C-alpha cells in the first residue's frame, strides 16, 4: 500500500481542536490513566497506539462521555468542556465510530443517515422524497460512493463503516474517533475507508485513529501518540519517526529487562518431547490449513494481530468451531471435537478471552464457578456432594491465592486478577492435557500478572501442553518455549526459543508477515 | 417485623451448622426477608379487618385455592431461572386434563392410565416447547405464545368443547378429595412438587446447571454444559407439573373441561417473580416461589372476605404485584 497524497495534507497550524490535559482515571485499585495529555488539530489524523490495557479505550470512553475522568481537563477549540453522558459529548461535536456499528441494519442508508432527524410532514409523517434527496446531496457533497436506497444489512462491512462515518459527519462533528476500524476489513475495503477519512479531514475535522497496525499509522496519520501502562509514552510527528521508535515507545525499554530475567528458568526446563496436541491442515471458515504441534509440558505461544485467527484456533480445538478439513490428534489419537463438553472429556481446557462473558457467572460464588465444568464429579446419584465441592473450591482458592473472603464470595466482588484466577481454578484439577489460554492477563494488574504466570508455568511443569494467545509480546517471549506467528488463519512461521530475543523483533516480524500476508491475498485470484 | 424472624435464624445458627446451611439453602435470595415480611403484613391486615380470615378452615381454603398455581410455579421457577418463560402452562393444564379424562373413559376406567396420560401430555407439550426454543433458537416467549393457543385449541377440538365426566372414585381420592396424613391431597401434592423442586434445584446437579445456564449461558457453554438439554428439561418439568395440576383440578371437579383456568399463566409468573426470581435469569429459589404464590392466594381470599367487588379485586391485585416487584427487584 502506498502513501495516499491527498490524506497526508499538511495540518493547519491553528489552535488545537481537542486538548486533553492531565487526565487521571482509576478503576477500583487499578490506575487506568495517569496524567494523560493529547492534542488533536483540525484536519489532522492523529494515531493513538498502545498495547491492550495501555489505556486507549479508557481515554476514548472518557472523550465519548461513557466514563468520567477523576481529574484533568478537556478543551474543545479552546473552551473547557465536561461530559457526564455520551449525549453531551456528541453535542460538543465528538463522534465515535465503534467496531460494532450503531446502524439499524433493516433500514436504508438514507434512513440511517437521518435517523431521528427525519424531515417531517404534519402528524409525524416522514417526507420520504426529501429525506432521500437530502441524503443523496450530502453524500455527493462529501464524495462518498454510497447507494442511499441500499439496505444497510446487505452492504459489505466497509460500506457499513462508511455509512457510519457519513452519519457521524451529518451532525455538527468536529472530532471523529475511529477505534480499530480496519480489523475486519480487506485491503480494498481499507482503501475505501481511508478515502472517506480523507474527505472528512479536508473539511477540517480532526480524527483520532486507534490501531494496532503500524503500517497504517505511516500511511494515514500526521502525528502519533503512544500510551503505555496508562501514561503518555511519547507523541511523534509521523514523518519524522520510524517503526523502530514507535515499537520502542509501545513496549517500553524498561520492560524488556525484567522480561529477559524471566526467560531463564523456562529455558532450562526440559520437557518430554511427545506431542500432546497436533493439528494438520485444519480448516474452517476462519482457518486455512493450520499445522502445529504442542508438546507435553510445553508453553506454545500464538502471536498475530487481532482478526488473524489466533482465537479461532483455540476455539476450534475446544470444539466451539467445526473442523471442516484436516486432522486433529490428542496424545497421538485422532479426535474430532464434537463440542465443548467433548473437549473437556478429552482433557482440553479453555481460559477464554472475555472472562466476564465467556468465563464466569459473575453473580454466583467462587465455588459455583470453579465446580461448573466438573459438576458430574461432585455428584452421587445426581445429588451434589456439597461438602466435597466446597472443599475443592477452598483448596483451589488457597492454591491459586485468590484474594477473597472465602469460596462463597460472589465473583463480581473480586478484582480482575482474582477473577482470572477463578477461571484458572475451573481447570485446576484434574490437570488438563491441553490448556488453552486466550489473553490470560488482559485487565489484570501487574502484581497478579506474575502470579498468573506462575500458575501457567506450574501447569506446564505438571505436564499440560499450554497453548497461549496474547497481544502482549513481552509476555509471549517471557512465557513461551515456542511461538507460532499466525497470519490470515494459518501458521506463517514457528519460532524456537532463542531465535528471537525481544518483543521489538517479534513486533517487526508480525508487521512484516501481516503486510506480506495482505499482498499475498491480493495476488490470489478472486 | 424484622425481630420476628431474626431470632429464629440466629437460634438456628447457634444450634448447629447443618441447620444454618439448610436455612441458607431454602431462604436464599437477594433480600430474603422482604417476601416473608410482606406475607406477614398481609396476614395481619386481613386478620384485623375480617373476623373470618384467621381460621384453620380458611387457611386450608387458601391452600386449596393456590394449589394449581403453586404446583406449576415450581416448574416455572426452573424455566425463569434458566432465562426463559413459559406462557403455555394454563393451556397445557387444560389439554392434559382432557387427555387424562379421555384416556380413562377409553381404557378400563383406570386411574393409572389417566394419571400417565395427563402427566405424559404435559411433559410432551413441555418437550415441544423446549425443543423449538433450543433447536430452532426461537425466543421461548414466542414458542409458548404459540403453544398457548395450540394446546387450548386441541383441548377444545377433541370433544368439540364438551366436558368429559370422570367416574373413577380412586382417582378422586388420590388427586382431589382424599387426605394424606390429615392433609387434603391437593395440598399434599403441592408439598410433593415443592420438595421435589427443592431437591432438584438446590441439591441436584441439574439445579447447578440451571443456575449456570441462566446466570451466563456463554460461560455455561464454555464450561461444557449442554445448555440446550438443560433448558429443554426445565420446560419438560414445567409441562409435567401442569399435567399434575390438571389431575388435581379434574379430580376435584369430577370432570375435565377444555376451557378451565384461562389466564392462569399470569398468576404463575407473578408468583415466581414475587418470590424473588430474576427475569434476567440465574436467580431464584423454590420457597420464595411458594410464598409468592401464597401471597397471591391470600390476596384473592382476603379481598373476597372483605367484600371487595371482583373488578376492583383485579385492580388491587395487579397494583400490589407491580408494587411488590418494584420493591424487591435488584
PDB file of N, CA and C in Angstrom, chain A residues 147-207:
ATOM      1  N   UNK A 147     -24.941   3.986  -2.159  1.00  0.00           N
ATOM      2  CA  UNK A 147     -26.292   3.987  -2.688  1.00  0.00           C
ATOM      3  C   UNK A 147     -27.247   4.268  -1.532  1.00  0.00           C
ATOM      4  N   UNK A 148     -27.944   5.396  -1.596  1.00  0.00           N
ATOM      5  CA  UNK A 148     -28.801   5.781  -0.465  1.00  0.00           C
ATOM      6  C   UNK A 148     -29.953   4.817  -0.251  1.00  0.00           C
ATOM      7  N   UNK A 149     -30.350   4.092  -1.317  1.00  0.00           N
ATOM      8  CA  UNK A 149     -31.513   3.219  -1.194  1.00  0.00           C
ATOM      9  C   UNK A 149     -31.154   1.821  -0.695  1.00  0.00           C
ATOM     10  N   UNK A 150     -29.856   1.512  -0.659  1.00  0.00           N
ATOM     11  CA  UNK A 150     -29.443   0.160  -0.266  1.00  0.00           C
ATOM     12  C   UNK A 150     -29.741  -0.076   1.209  1.00  0.00           C
ATOM     13  N   UNK A 151     -30.157  -1.296   1.525  1.00  0.00           N
ATOM     14  CA  UNK A 151     -30.371  -1.666   2.918  1.00  0.00           C
ATOM     15  C   UNK A 151     -29.012  -1.895   3.569  1.00  0.00           C
ATOM     16  N   UNK A 152     -28.819  -1.295   4.730  1.00  0.00           N
ATOM     17  CA  UNK A 152     -27.509  -1.337   5.368  1.00  0.00           C
ATOM     18  C   UNK A 152     -27.055  -2.774   5.634  1.00  0.00           C
ATOM     19  N   UNK A 153     -27.996  -3.622   6.046  1.00  0.00           N
ATOM     20  CA  UNK A 153     -27.646  -5.003   6.368  1.00  0.00           C
ATOM     21  C   UNK A 153     -27.076  -5.773   5.188  1.00  0.00           C
ATOM     22  N   UNK A 154     -27.390  -5.316   3.961  1.00  0.00           N
ATOM     23  CA  UNK A 154     -26.929  -6.049   2.786  1.00  0.00           C
ATOM     24  C   UNK A 154     -25.573  -5.542   2.296  1.00  0.00           C
ATOM     25  N   UNK A 155     -25.053  -4.477   2.900  1.00  0.00           N
ATOM     26  CA  UNK A 155     -23.798  -3.890   2.433  1.00  0.00           C
ATOM     27  C   UNK A 155     -22.595  -4.641   2.998  1.00  0.00           C
ATOM     28  N   UNK A 156     -21.482  -4.648   2.247  1.00  0.00           N
ATOM     29  CA  UNK A 156     -20.238  -5.178   2.816  1.00  0.00           C
ATOM     30  C   UNK A 156     -19.801  -4.305   3.989  1.00  0.00           C
ATOM     31  N   UNK A 157     -18.948  -4.877   4.819  1.00  0.00           N
ATOM     32  CA  UNK A 157     -18.610  -4.223   6.074  1.00  0.00           C
ATOM     33  C   UNK A 157     -18.032  -2.818   5.890  1.00  0.00           C
ATOM     34  N   UNK A 158     -17.174  -2.652   4.901  1.00  0.00           N
ATOM     35  CA  UNK A 158     -16.531  -1.346   4.725  1.00  0.00           C
ATOM     36  C   UNK A 158     -17.556  -0.266   4.390  1.00  0.00           C
ATOM     37  N   UNK A 159     -18.564  -0.650   3.622  1.00  0.00           N
ATOM     38  CA  UNK A 159     -19.580   0.345   3.251  1.00  0.00           C
ATOM     39  C   UNK A 159     -20.471   0.699   4.433  1.00  0.00           C
ATOM     40  N   UNK A 160     -20.686  -0.320   5.283  1.00  0.00           N
ATOM     41  CA  UNK A 160     -21.425  -0.013   6.506  1.00  0.00           C
ATOM     42  C   UNK A 160     -20.647   0.979   7.344  1.00  0.00           C
ATOM     43  N   UNK A 161     -19.332   0.752   7.402  1.00  0.00           N
ATOM     44  CA  UNK A 161     -18.497   1.632   8.181  1.00  0.00           C
ATOM     45  C   UNK A 161     -18.525   3.044   7.585  1.00  0.00           C
ATOM     46  N   UNK A 162     -18.551   3.098   6.262  1.00  0.00           N
ATOM     47  CA  UNK A 162     -18.601   4.388   5.597  1.00  0.00           C
ATOM     48  C   UNK A 162     -19.916   5.092   5.922  1.00  0.00           C
ATOM     49  N   UNK A 163     -20.999   4.313   5.931  1.00  0.00           N
ATOM     50  CA  UNK A 163     -22.293   4.881   6.319  1.00  0.00           C
ATOM     51  C   UNK A 163     -22.210   5.447   7.733  1.00  0.00           C
ATOM     52  N   UNK A 164     -21.571   4.693   8.579  1.00  0.00           N
ATOM     53  CA  UNK A 164     -21.404   5.119   9.964  1.00  0.00           C
ATOM     54  C   UNK A 164     -20.627   6.438  10.043  1.00  0.00           C
ATOM     55  N   UNK A 165     -19.564   6.515   9.254  1.00  0.00           N
ATOM     56  CA  UNK A 165     -18.772   7.750   9.257  1.00  0.00           C
ATOM     57  C   UNK A 165     -19.598   8.901   8.690  1.00  0.00           C
ATOM     58  N   UNK A 166     -20.295   8.626   7.579  1.00  0.00           N
ATOM     59  CA  UNK A 166     -21.137   9.665   6.976  1.00  0.00           C
ATOM     60  C   UNK A 166     -22.185  10.134   7.976  1.00  0.00           C
ATOM     61  N   UNK A 167     -22.758   9.180   8.727  1.00  0.00           N
ATOM     62  CA  UNK A 167     -23.769   9.536   9.710  1.00  0.00           C
ATOM     63  C   UNK A 167     -23.164  10.444  10.780  1.00  0.00           C
ATOM     64  N   UNK A 168     -21.953  10.097  11.186  1.00  0.00           N
ATOM     65  CA  UNK A 168     -21.284  10.915  12.194  1.00  0.00           C
ATOM     66  C   UNK A 168     -21.037  12.321  11.665  1.00  0.00           C
ATOM     67  N   UNK A 169     -20.712  12.405  10.352  1.00  0.00           N
ATOM     68  CA  UNK A 169     -20.400  13.711   9.777  1.00  0.00           C
ATOM     69  C   UNK A 169     -21.650  14.535   9.517  1.00  0.00           C
ATOM     70  N   UNK A 170     -22.805  13.907   9.515  1.00  0.00           N
ATOM     71  CA  UNK A 170     -24.060  14.584   9.232  1.00  0.00           C
ATOM     72  C   UNK A 170     -24.345  15.659  10.263  1.00  0.00           C
ATOM     73  N   UNK A 171     -24.059  15.364  11.516  1.00  0.00           N
ATOM     74  CA  UNK A 171     -24.285  16.355  12.563  1.00  0.00           C
ATOM     75  C   UNK A 171     -23.152  17.360  12.570  1.00  0.00           C
ATOM     76  N   UNK A 172     -23.079  18.123  13.620  1.00  0.00           N
ATOM     77  CA  UNK A 172     -22.020  19.111  13.741  1.00  0.00           C
ATOM     78  C   UNK A 172     -20.788  18.455  14.330  1.00  0.00           C
ATOM     79  N   UNK A 173     -20.119  17.612  13.539  1.00  0.00           N
ATOM     80  CA  UNK A 173     -18.988  16.872  14.086  1.00  0.00           C
ATOM     81  C   UNK A 173     -17.688  17.619  13.878  1.00  0.00           C
ATOM     82  N   UNK A 174     -16.864  17.683  14.941  1.00  0.00           N
ATOM     83  CA  UNK A 174     -15.557  18.323  14.811  1.00  0.00           C
ATOM     84  C   UNK A 174     -14.459  17.303  15.021  1.00  0.00           C
ATOM     85  N   UNK A 175     -14.768  16.276  15.803  1.00  0.00           N
ATOM     86  CA  UNK A 175     -13.744  15.276  16.100  1.00  0.00           C
ATOM     87  C   UNK A 175     -14.338  13.890  15.894  1.00  0.00           C
ATOM     88  N   UNK A 176     -13.656  13.107  15.063  1.00  0.00           N
ATOM     89  CA  UNK A 176     -14.129  11.756  14.761  1.00  0.00           C
ATOM     90  C   UNK A 176     -13.154  10.768  15.377  1.00  0.00           C
ATOM     91  N   UNK A 177     -13.682   9.809  16.132  1.00  0.00           N
ATOM     92  CA  UNK A 177     -12.805   8.817  16.742  1.00  0.00           C
ATOM     93  C   UNK A 177     -13.074   7.462  16.105  1.00  0.00           C
ATOM     94  N   UNK A 178     -12.016   6.858  15.545  1.00  0.00           N
ATOM     95  CA  UNK A 178     -12.154   5.548  14.903  1.00  0.00           C
ATOM     96  C   UNK A 178     -11.381   4.534  15.734  1.00  0.00           C
ATOM     97  N   UNK A 179     -12.085   3.504  16.224  1.00  0.00           N
ATOM     98  CA  UNK A 179     -11.450   2.526  17.102  1.00  0.00           C
ATOM     99  C   UNK A 179     -11.218   1.231  16.333  1.00  0.00           C
ATOM    100  N   UNK A 180      -9.970   0.958  15.986  1.00  0.00           N
ATOM    101  CA  UNK A 180      -9.607  -0.262  15.234  1.00  0.00           C
ATOM    102  C   UNK A 180     -10.516  -0.472  14.036  1.00  0.00           C
ATOM    103  N   UNK A 181     -10.632   0.533  13.159  1.00  0.00           N
ATOM    104  CA  UNK A 181     -11.639   0.415  12.096  1.00  0.00           C
ATOM    105  C   UNK A 181     -11.298  -0.647  11.072  1.00  0.00           C
ATOM    106  N   UNK A 182     -10.038  -1.040  10.935  1.00  0.00           N
ATOM    107  CA  UNK A 182      -9.679  -1.930   9.824  1.00  0.00           C
ATOM    108  C   UNK A 182      -9.547  -3.386  10.224  1.00  0.00           C
ATOM    109  N   UNK A 183      -9.829  -3.708  11.510  1.00  0.00           N
ATOM    110  CA  UNK A 183      -9.500  -5.061  11.956  1.00  0.00           C
ATOM    111  C   UNK A 183     -10.274  -6.133  11.212  1.00  0.00           C
ATOM    112  N   UNK A 184     -11.442  -5.799  10.669  1.00  0.00           N
ATOM    113  CA  UNK A 184     -12.154  -6.847   9.920  1.00  0.00           C
ATOM    114  C   UNK A 184     -12.362  -6.465   8.458  1.00  0.00           C
ATOM    115  N   UNK A 185     -11.487  -5.630   7.922  1.00  0.00           N
ATOM    116  CA  UNK A 185     -11.647  -5.204   6.529  1.00  0.00           C
ATOM    117  C   UNK A 185     -10.616  -5.860   5.627  1.00  0.00           C
ATOM    118  N   UNK A 186     -10.986  -6.060   4.357  1.00  0.00           N
ATOM    119  CA  UNK A 186      -9.997  -6.495   3.371  1.00  0.00           C
ATOM    120  C   UNK A 186      -9.215  -5.267   2.916  1.00  0.00           C
ATOM    121  N   UNK A 187      -8.127  -5.496   2.181  1.00  0.00           N
ATOM    122  CA  UNK A 187      -7.268  -4.356   1.837  1.00  0.00           C
ATOM    123  C   UNK A 187      -7.989  -3.375   0.907  1.00  0.00           C
ATOM    124  N   UNK A 188      -8.862  -3.884   0.028  1.00  0.00           N
ATOM    125  CA  UNK A 188      -9.635  -2.975  -0.822  1.00  0.00           C
ATOM    126  C   UNK A 188     -10.560  -2.105   0.023  1.00  0.00           C
ATOM    127  N   UNK A 189     -11.145  -2.740   1.022  1.00  0.00           N
ATOM    128  CA  UNK A 189     -12.059  -2.004   1.884  1.00  0.00           C
ATOM    129  C   UNK A 189     -11.322  -0.966   2.708  1.00  0.00           C
ATOM    130  N   UNK A 190     -10.078  -1.290   3.097  1.00  0.00           N
ATOM    131  CA  UNK A 190      -9.261  -0.321   3.833  1.00  0.00           C
ATOM    132  C   UNK A 190      -9.073   0.932   2.979  1.00  0.00           C
ATOM    133  N   UNK A 191      -8.813   0.718   1.708  1.00  0.00           N
ATOM    134  CA  UNK A 191      -8.656   1.816   0.745  1.00  0.00           C
ATOM    135  C   UNK A 191      -9.891   2.750   0.803  1.00  0.00           C
ATOM    136  N   UNK A 192     -11.072   2.130   0.717  1.00  0.00           N
ATOM    137  CA  UNK A 192     -12.324   2.894   0.718  1.00  0.00           C
ATOM    138  C   UNK A 192     -12.450   3.701   2.008  1.00  0.00           C
ATOM    139  N   UNK A 193     -12.113   3.032   3.117  1.00  0.00           N
ATOM    140  CA  UNK A 193     -12.209   3.701   4.410  1.00  0.00           C
ATOM    141  C   UNK A 193     -11.273   4.904   4.470  1.00  0.00           C
ATOM    142  N   UNK A 194     -10.039   4.713   3.986  1.00  0.00           N
ATOM    143  CA  UNK A 194      -9.067   5.805   4.039  1.00  0.00           C
ATOM    144  C   UNK A 194      -9.529   6.982   3.192  1.00  0.00           C
ATOM    145  N   UNK A 195     -10.139   6.695   2.051  1.00  0.00           N
ATOM    146  CA  UNK A 195     -10.684   7.778   1.228  1.00  0.00           C
ATOM    147  C   UNK A 195     -11.718   8.579   2.010  1.00  0.00           C
ATOM    148  N   UNK A 196     -12.610   7.836   2.701  1.00  0.00           N
ATOM    149  CA  UNK A 196     -13.653   8.521   3.465  1.00  0.00           C
ATOM    150  C   UNK A 196     -13.032   9.378   4.565  1.00  0.00           C
ATOM    151  N   UNK A 197     -11.984   8.861   5.204  1.00  0.00           N
ATOM    152  CA  UNK A 197     -11.326   9.644   6.258  1.00  0.00           C
ATOM    153  C   UNK A 197     -10.721  10.912   5.668  1.00  0.00           C
ATOM    154  N   UNK A 198     -10.095  10.756   4.468  1.00  0.00           N
ATOM    155  CA  UNK A 198      -9.511  11.918   3.813  1.00  0.00           C
ATOM    156  C   UNK A 198     -10.566  12.980   3.535  1.00  0.00           C
ATOM    157  N   UNK A 199     -11.764  12.557   3.143  1.00  0.00           N
ATOM    158  CA  UNK A 199     -12.829  13.510   2.853  1.00  0.00           C
ATOM    159  C   UNK A 199     -13.258  14.255   4.114  1.00  0.00           C
ATOM    160  N   UNK A 200     -13.224  13.544   5.220  1.00  0.00           N
ATOM    161  CA  UNK A 200     -13.603  14.188   6.483  1.00  0.00           C
ATOM    162  C   UNK A 200     -12.562  15.213   6.901  1.00  0.00           C
ATOM    163  N   UNK A 201     -11.272  14.852   6.804  1.00  0.00           N
ATOM    164  CA  UNK A 201     -10.240  15.780   7.282  1.00  0.00           C
ATOM    165  C   UNK A 201     -10.154  17.011   6.403  1.00  0.00           C
ATOM    166  N   UNK A 202     -10.467  16.879   5.139  1.00  0.00           N
ATOM    167  CA  UNK A 202     -10.413  18.053   4.281  1.00  0.00           C
ATOM    168  C   UNK A 202     -11.469  19.085   4.673  1.00  0.00           C
ATOM    169  N   UNK A 203     -12.480  18.643   5.389  1.00  0.00           N
ATOM    170  CA  UNK A 203     -13.484  19.581   5.900  1.00  0.00           C
ATOM    171  C   UNK A 203     -13.071  20.148   7.248  1.00  0.00           C
ATOM    172  N   UNK A 204     -11.858  19.857   7.674  1.00  0.00           N
ATOM    173  CA  UNK A 204     -11.364  20.442   8.913  1.00  0.00           C
ATOM    174  C   UNK A 204     -11.685  19.625  10.150  1.00  0.00           C
ATOM    175  N   UNK A 205     -12.175  18.415   9.930  1.00  0.00           N
ATOM    176  CA  UNK A 205     -12.499  17.563  11.068  1.00  0.00           C
ATOM    177  C   UNK A 205     -11.228  16.881  11.559  1.00  0.00           C
ATOM    178  N   UNK A 206     -11.086  16.803  12.867  1.00  0.00           N
ATOM    179  CA  UNK A 206      -9.947  16.086  13.435  1.00  0.00           C
ATOM    180  C   UNK A 206     -10.305  14.628  13.636  1.00  0.00           C
ATOM    181  N   UNK A 207      -9.318  13.748  13.452  1.00  0.00           N
ATOM    182  CA  UNK A 207      -9.581  12.313  13.579  1.00  0.00           C
ATOM    183  C   UNK A 207      -8.607  11.686  14.565  1.00  0.00           C
TER     184      UNK A 207
END
